[in-house]
Amino acid sequence: MSMTNTKNKLKRADIEAKNGSETVRVPPECVNLATDPNDELYCPDVLADPSECLVESIASNGWADGSVIVCVDRGPKGGAPILVAVTGRSRRKAAIKANIIRESRGDAPAWPEIKIIEQETAYALMLVENNKQKRGPLFEARRWEHHLRVSARKLGKTSLDVSERVKAR
């Protein structure tokens, strides 16, 4: 989806967006998180609080230029957009908390910069981004379990046998 189409779709849905070249800035509340464990974009720590350091950074400095939340649009074709975060879930949550602080100080809200990608590439990008982060063995086990469920569903199965689990790596 081109950025022009995205901006027009956001405008039709009464979502104010600030223009960029390949990105738009939107209120952080307009970006949704996949909280259903059956959703391929689900992440085991989706409900975890963002770091206070990140919240304070956004509260003090605003949204950092070049920091982008990658999203997919799951809204109906021609209908209102439903933006779902692929990357940047913690930054989105931090921006919401930071904007409460910014508002109390009389500062303008910090709007995340988002880029919308096609659904077909979203899962692979999420895996790559999640692999860059080290979060401990329990998170890694949950993430691997989720990956196996998604891989099985993509093959039309309820689970994978041992040889398929090796290929899923």
Coordinates of N, CA and C in Angstrom, one line a residue:
M1 N 0.9 -1.2 0.0 CA 0.0 0.0 0.0 C 0.9 1.2 0.0
S2 N 0.6 2.2 -0.9 CA 1.4 3.4 -1.0 C 1.1 4.3 0.2
M3 N 2.1 5.2 0.5 CA 1.8 6.1 1.6 C 0.7 7.1 1.3
T4 N 0.6 7.4 0.0 CA -0.5 8.3 -0.3 C -1.9 7.6 0.0
N5 N -2.0 6.4 -0.4 CA -3.2 5.6 -0.1 C -3.4 5.5 1.4
T6 N -2.4 5.3 2.1 CA -2.5 5.2 3.6 C -2.9 6.5 4.2
K7 N -2.3 7.6 3.8 CA -2.7 8.9 4.3 C -4.2 9.2 4.0
N8 N -4.6 8.9 2.8 CA -6.0 9.1 2.4 C -6.9 8.3 3.3
K9 N -6.6 7.0 3.5 CA -7.4 6.1 4.3 C -7.5 6.6 5.7
L10 N -6.4 7.0 6.3 CA -6.4 7.6 7.6 C -7.2 8.8 7.7
K11 N -7.2 9.7 6.7 CA -7.9 10.9 6.7 C -9.4 10.6 6.7
R12 N -9.8 9.6 5.8 CA -11.2 9.3 5.7 C -11.8 8.7 7.0
A13 N -10.9 8.1 7.8 CA -11.3 7.5 9.1 C -11.2 8.6 10.2
D14 N -11.0 9.8 9.9 CA -10.8 10.9 10.8 C -9.6 10.7 11.8
I15 N -8.6 10.1 11.3 CA -7.4 9.9 12.1 C -6.4 10.9 11.5
E16 N -6.0 11.9 12.3 CA -5.1 12.9 11.9 C -3.7 12.3 11.8
A17 N -3.1 12.6 10.6 CA -1.8 12.1 10.4 C -0.9 13.2 9.9
K18 N 0.4 13.2 10.3 CA 1.3 14.2 9.9 C 2.2 13.6 8.8
N19 N 2.4 14.2 7.7 CA 3.1 13.7 6.5 C 4.6 13.5 6.7
G20 N 5.1 12.4 6.1 CA 6.5 12.2 6.0 C 6.6 11.6 4.6
S21 N 7.8 11.2 4.2 CA 8.0 10.7 2.9 C 7.4 9.2 2.7
E22 N 7.9 8.3 3.5 CA 7.4 6.9 3.5 C 6.7 6.6 4.8
T23 N 6.6 7.6 5.7 CA 6.0 7.3 6.9 C 4.9 8.4 7.2
V24 N 4.1 8.1 8.2 CA 3.2 9.1 8.8 C 3.3 9.1 10.3
R25 N 2.9 10.2 10.9 CA 2.9 10.2 12.4 C 1.4 10.2 12.8
V26 N 1.1 9.4 13.7 CA -0.3 9.2 14.2 C -0.3 9.2 15.7
P27 N -1.4 9.5 16.3 CA -1.5 9.3 17.8 C -1.2 7.8 18.1
P28 N -0.5 7.5 19.2 CA -0.1 6.2 19.5 C -1.3 5.3 19.7
E29 N -2.4 5.8 20.2 CA -3.6 5.0 20.5 C -4.2 4.4 19.2
C30 N -3.8 5.0 18.0 CA -4.3 4.5 16.7 C -3.6 3.2 16.3
V31 N -2.5 2.9 17.0 CA -1.8 1.6 16.7 C -2.2 0.6 17.7
N32 N -2.7 -0.5 17.1 CA -3.2 -1.6 18.0 C -2.1 -2.7 18.2
L33 N -2.3 -3.5 19.2 CA -1.3 -4.6 19.5 C -2.1 -5.9 19.3
A34 N -1.4 -6.9 18.8 CA -2.0 -8.2 18.7 C -1.9 -8.9 20.0
T35 N -3.1 -9.1 20.7 CA -3.1 -9.7 22.0 C -3.6 -11.1 22.0
D36 N -4.1 -11.6 20.9 CA -4.6 -12.9 20.8 C -3.4 -13.9 20.5
P37 N -3.2 -14.9 21.4 CA -2.1 -15.8 21.1 C -2.2 -16.5 19.8
N38 N -3.3 -16.6 19.2 CA -3.5 -17.2 17.9 C -3.1 -16.3 16.7
D39 N -2.9 -15.1 17.0 CA -2.5 -14.1 15.9 C -1.1 -14.3 15.7
E40 N -0.7 -14.3 14.4 CA 0.7 -14.5 14.1 C 1.6 -13.3 14.5
L41 N 1.0 -12.1 14.7 CA 1.8 -11.0 15.2 C 1.8 -10.8 16.7
Y42 N 1.3 -11.8 17.4 CA 1.3 -11.9 18.9 C 2.7 -12.0 19.4
C43 N 3.0 -11.4 20.4 CA 4.4 -11.5 21.1 C 4.1 -11.8 22.6
P44 N 4.8 -12.8 23.1 CA 4.5 -13.2 24.5 C 4.5 -12.1 25.6
D45 N 5.3 -11.0 25.3 CA 5.4 -10.0 26.3 C 4.5 -8.7 25.9
V46 N 3.5 -8.9 25.1 CA 2.7 -7.8 24.6 C 2.1 -7.0 25.7
L47 N 1.8 -7.6 26.8 CA 1.1 -6.8 27.9 C 2.1 -6.2 28.9
A48 N 3.4 -6.5 28.7 CA 4.4 -6.0 29.7 C 4.5 -4.5 29.6
D49 N 4.8 -3.9 30.7 CA 5.0 -2.4 30.7 C 6.2 -2.0 30.0
P50 N 6.2 -0.9 29.3 CA 7.5 -0.4 28.7 C 8.4 0.1 29.8
S51 N 9.7 0.2 29.5 CA 10.7 0.6 30.5 C 10.4 2.1 30.8
E52 N 10.6 2.4 32.1 CA 10.4 3.7 32.6 C 11.4 4.7 31.9
C53 N 12.6 4.2 31.6 CA 13.6 5.0 30.9 C 13.1 5.4 29.5
L54 N 12.5 4.5 28.8 CA 11.9 4.8 27.5 C 10.8 5.8 27.6
V55 N 9.9 5.6 28.6 CA 8.8 6.6 28.8 C 9.3 8.0 29.1
E56 N 10.3 8.1 30.0 CA 10.9 9.4 30.3 C 11.6 10.0 29.2
S57 N 12.2 9.2 28.4 CA 12.9 9.8 27.2 C 11.9 10.4 26.2
I58 N 10.8 9.7 26.0 CA 9.8 10.2 25.1 C 9.1 11.4 25.7
A59 N 8.9 11.3 27.0 CA 8.2 12.5 27.7 C 9.1 13.7 27.7
S60 N 10.4 13.6 27.8 CA 11.3 14.7 27.8 C 11.7 15.2 26.4
N61 N 11.9 14.3 25.5 CA 12.4 14.6 24.2 C 11.5 14.5 23.0
G62 N 10.3 13.9 23.2 CA 9.4 13.7 22.1 C 9.8 12.4 21.4
W63 N 9.1 12.2 20.3 CA 9.4 11.0 19.5 C 10.7 11.2 18.7
A64 N 11.6 10.2 18.8 CA 12.9 10.3 18.2 C 12.8 10.2 16.7
D65 N 13.3 11.1 15.9 CA 13.3 11.0 14.5 C 14.0 9.8 14.0
G66 N 13.4 9.1 13.1 CA 14.0 7.9 12.6 C 13.5 6.6 13.3
S67 N 12.9 6.8 14.5 CA 12.4 5.7 15.2 C 11.0 5.4 14.7
V68 N 10.8 4.2 14.0 CA 9.6 3.9 13.3 C 8.9 2.7 13.9
I69 N 7.6 2.7 14.0 CA 6.8 1.6 14.3 C 6.3 1.0 13.0
V70 N 6.6 -0.2 12.7 CA 6.2 -0.8 11.5 C 4.8 -1.5 11.8
C71 N 3.8 -1.2 10.9 CA 2.5 -1.7 11.1 C 2.0 -2.4 9.8
V72 N 0.9 -3.2 10.0 CA 0.1 -3.7 8.9 C -1.3 -3.1 9.1
D73 N -2.0 -2.9 8.0 CA -3.3 -2.4 8.0 C -4.3 -3.6 7.8
R74 N -5.0 -3.9 8.8 CA -6.0 -5.0 8.8 C -7.4 -4.5 8.6
G75 N -7.6 -3.3 8.2 CA -8.9 -2.8 8.0 C -9.4 -3.3 6.6
P76 N -10.7 -3.3 6.5 CA -11.3 -3.7 5.2 C -10.9 -2.8 4.0
K77 N -10.8 -3.4 2.9 CA -10.4 -2.6 1.7 C -11.4 -1.5 1.5
G78 N -10.8 -0.3 1.4 CA -11.6 0.9 1.2 C -12.3 1.4 2.5
G79 N -12.1 0.6 3.6 CA -12.7 1.0 4.9 C -11.7 1.7 5.8
A80 N -12.1 1.9 7.0 CA -11.2 2.5 8.0 C -10.0 1.6 8.3
P81 N -8.8 2.2 8.5 CA -7.7 1.4 8.7 C -7.7 0.8 10.2
I82 N -7.2 -0.4 10.3 CA -6.9 -1.0 11.6 C -5.4 -1.3 11.6
L83 N -4.7 -0.4 12.2 CA -3.2 -0.5 12.3 C -2.8 -1.5 13.4
V84 N -2.0 -2.5 13.1 CA -1.5 -3.4 14.1 C 0.0 -3.4 14.0
A85 N 0.6 -3.2 15.2 CA 2.1 -3.1 15.2 C 2.8 -4.4 14.9
V86 N 3.8 -4.4 14.1 CA 4.6 -5.5 13.8 C 5.9 -5.4 14.6
T87 N 6.5 -4.2 14.7 CA 7.6 -3.9 15.5 C 7.3 -2.6 16.3
G88 N 8.0 -2.4 17.4 CA 7.8 -1.2 18.1 C 6.7 -1.2 19.1
R89 N 6.3 -2.3 19.6 CA 5.1 -2.4 20.5 C 5.5 -1.7 21.8
S90 N 6.7 -1.9 22.3 CA 7.0 -1.2 23.6 C 7.1 0.3 23.4
R91 N 7.6 0.8 22.2 CA 7.7 2.2 22.0 C 6.3 2.8 21.9
R92 N 5.4 2.1 21.3 CA 4.0 2.5 21.2 C 3.4 2.7 22.6
K93 N 3.6 1.7 23.5 CA 3.1 1.8 24.9 C 3.8 2.9 25.6
A94 N 5.1 3.1 25.4 CA 5.8 4.1 26.1 C 5.3 5.5 25.7
A95 N 5.0 5.7 24.4 CA 4.5 6.9 23.9 C 3.1 7.3 24.5
I96 N 2.3 6.3 24.7 CA 1.0 6.6 25.4 C 1.2 7.1 26.8
K97 N 2.1 6.4 27.6 CA 2.4 6.8 29.0 C 3.1 8.2 29.0
A98 N 4.0 8.4 28.0 CA 4.8 9.6 28.0 C 3.9 10.8 27.6
N99 N 2.9 10.6 26.8 CA 2.0 11.7 26.4 C 1.1 12.2 27.6
I100 N 0.9 11.3 28.6 CA 0.2 11.7 29.8 C 1.1 12.7 30.6
I101 N 2.4 12.4 30.6 CA 3.3 13.3 31.3 C 3.5 14.6 30.5
R102 N 3.6 14.4 29.2 CA 3.8 15.6 28.3 C 2.5 16.6 28.5
E103 N 1.4 16.0 28.5 CA 0.1 16.8 28.6 C 0.1 17.5 30.0
S104 N 0.6 16.9 31.0 CA 0.6 17.5 32.4 C 1.6 18.7 32.4
R105 N 2.6 18.6 31.5 CA 3.6 19.7 31.5 C 3.2 20.8 30.5
G106 N 2.1 20.5 29.7 CA 1.7 21.5 28.7 C 2.4 21.3 27.4
D107 N 3.1 20.2 27.2 CA 3.8 19.9 25.9 C 2.9 19.2 24.9
A108 N 3.2 19.4 23.7 CA 2.4 18.7 22.6 C 2.7 17.2 22.7
P109 N 1.7 16.4 22.3 CA 1.9 15.0 22.4 C 3.0 14.5 21.4
A110 N 3.6 13.4 21.8 CA 4.6 12.8 20.9 C 3.9 11.7 20.0
W111 N 3.9 11.9 18.8 CA 3.2 11.0 17.8 C 4.3 10.1 17.2
P112 N 4.0 8.8 17.3 CA 5.0 7.8 16.7 C 5.0 8.0 15.2
E113 N 6.1 7.7 14.6 CA 6.3 7.6 13.1 C 6.0 6.2 12.8
I114 N 5.1 6.0 11.8 CA 4.7 4.6 11.4 C 5.0 4.4 10.0
K115 N 5.2 3.2 9.6 CA 5.3 2.7 8.2 C 4.4 1.5 8.1
I116 N 3.7 1.5 7.0 CA 2.8 0.4 6.8 C 3.4 -0.6 5.8
I117 N 3.4 -1.8 6.1 CA 3.9 -2.8 5.2 C 2.8 -3.8 4.8
E118 N 3.1 -4.7 3.9 CA 2.1 -5.7 3.5 C 2.1 -6.8 4.5
Q119 N 0.9 -7.4 4.7 CA 0.7 -8.5 5.6 C 1.6 -9.7 5.4
E120 N 1.9 -9.9 4.1 CA 2.7 -11.1 3.7 C 4.1 -11.1 4.3
T121 N 4.7 -9.9 4.5 CA 6.0 -9.8 5.0 C 6.1 -9.5 6.5
A122 N 5.0 -9.3 7.1 CA 4.9 -8.8 8.5 C 5.5 -9.9 9.5
Y123 N 5.1 -11.1 9.4 CA 5.5 -12.2 10.3 C 7.0 -12.3 10.2
A124 N 7.6 -12.4 9.0 CA 9.0 -12.6 8.9 C 9.8 -11.4 9.5
L125 N 9.3 -10.2 9.3 CA 10.0 -9.0 9.9 C 9.9 -9.1 11.4
M126 N 8.7 -9.5 12.0 CA 8.6 -9.6 13.4 C 9.6 -10.6 14.0
L127 N 9.7 -11.7 13.3 CA 10.7 -12.7 13.8 C 12.1 -12.2 13.8
V128 N 12.5 -11.5 12.8 CA 13.8 -10.9 12.7 C 14.1 -9.9 13.8
E129 N 13.1 -9.0 14.0 CA 13.2 -8.0 15.1 C 13.2 -8.6 16.5
N130 N 12.4 -9.6 16.7 CA 12.4 -10.3 18.0 C 13.7 -11.0 18.3
N131 N 14.3 -11.6 17.2 CA 15.6 -12.3 17.4 C 16.7 -11.4 17.8
K132 N 16.6 -10.1 17.6 CA 17.6 -9.1 18.0 C 17.6 -8.8 19.4
Q133 N 16.5 -9.2 20.1 CA 16.3 -8.9 21.5 C 16.5 -10.1 22.4
K134 N 17.2 -10.0 23.4 CA 17.4 -11.0 24.4 C 16.6 -10.8 25.6
R135 N 15.6 -11.7 25.9 CA 14.7 -11.4 27.0 C 14.6 -12.6 28.0
G136 N 15.5 -13.5 27.9 CA 15.5 -14.6 28.9 C 14.9 -15.9 28.4
P137 N 15.2 -17.0 29.1 CA 14.7 -18.3 28.6 C 13.2 -18.5 28.6
L138 N 12.5 -18.0 29.5 CA 11.0 -18.1 29.6 C 10.4 -17.4 28.4
F139 N 10.8 -16.2 28.1 CA 10.3 -15.5 26.9 C 10.7 -16.3 25.6
E140 N 11.9 -16.7 25.5 CA 12.3 -17.5 24.3 C 11.5 -18.8 24.1
A141 N 11.2 -19.5 25.2 CA 10.4 -20.7 25.1 C 9.0 -20.3 24.6
R142 N 8.4 -19.3 25.2 CA 7.1 -18.9 24.7 C 7.1 -18.4 23.3
R143 N 8.1 -17.7 22.9 CA 8.2 -17.2 21.5 C 8.4 -18.4 20.6
W144 N 9.2 -19.4 20.9 CA 9.4 -20.6 20.1 C 8.0 -21.4 20.0
E145 N 7.3 -21.5 21.1 CA 6.0 -22.2 21.1 C 5.1 -21.5 20.1
H146 N 5.0 -20.2 20.2 CA 4.2 -19.4 19.3 C 4.6 -19.6 17.8
H147 N 5.9 -19.6 17.5 CA 6.3 -19.8 16.2 C 5.9 -21.1 15.6
L148 N 6.0 -22.1 16.5 CA 5.6 -23.5 16.0 C 4.1 -23.5 15.7
R149 N 3.3 -22.9 16.5 CA 1.8 -22.8 16.3 C 1.5 -22.1 14.9
V150 N 2.2 -21.0 14.7 CA 2.0 -20.2 13.5 C 2.4 -21.0 12.3
S151 N 3.6 -21.7 12.4 CA 4.1 -22.5 11.3 C 3.1 -23.6 11.0
A152 N 2.6 -24.3 12.0 CA 1.6 -25.4 11.8 C 0.4 -24.8 11.1
R153 N -0.1 -23.7 11.6 CA -1.4 -23.1 10.9 C -1.1 -22.8 9.5
K154 N 0.1 -22.3 9.1 CA 0.4 -22.0 7.8 C 0.4 -23.2 6.9
L155 N 0.7 -24.4 7.5 CA 0.7 -25.6 6.8 C -0.7 -26.3 6.8
G156 N -1.6 -25.7 7.5 CA -3.0 -26.3 7.6 C -3.0 -27.4 8.6
K157 N -2.2 -27.4 9.6 CA -2.1 -28.4 10.6 C -2.3 -27.9 12.0
T158 N -2.6 -28.7 13.0 CA -2.8 -28.3 14.3 C -1.4 -28.3 15.1
S159 N -0.5 -29.2 14.6 CA 0.8 -29.2 15.2 C 1.8 -29.7 14.2
L160 N 3.1 -29.6 14.5 CA 4.1 -30.1 13.6 C 4.8 -31.3 14.2
D161 N 5.2 -32.3 13.3 CA 5.9 -33.4 13.8 C 7.4 -33.0 13.9
V162 N 8.2 -33.9 14.4 CA 9.6 -33.6 14.8 C 10.4 -33.1 13.5
S163 N 10.2 -33.7 12.4 CA 11.0 -33.3 11.2 C 10.5 -31.9 10.8
E164 N 9.3 -31.6 10.9 CA 8.8 -30.2 10.5 C 9.2 -29.2 11.5
R165 N 9.4 -29.6 12.8 CA 9.9 -28.6 13.8 C 11.3 -28.2 13.5
V166 N 12.1 -29.1 13.0 CA 13.5 -28.8 12.6 C 13.5 -27.8 11.4
K167 N 12.6 -28.0 10.4 CA 12.5 -27.1 9.3 C 12.0 -25.7 9.7
A168 N 11.2 -25.6 10.8 CA 10.6 -24.4 11.2 C 11.6 -23.4 11.8
R169 N 12.8 -24.0 12.1 CA 13.8 -23.1 12.7 C 14.4 -22.3 11.6

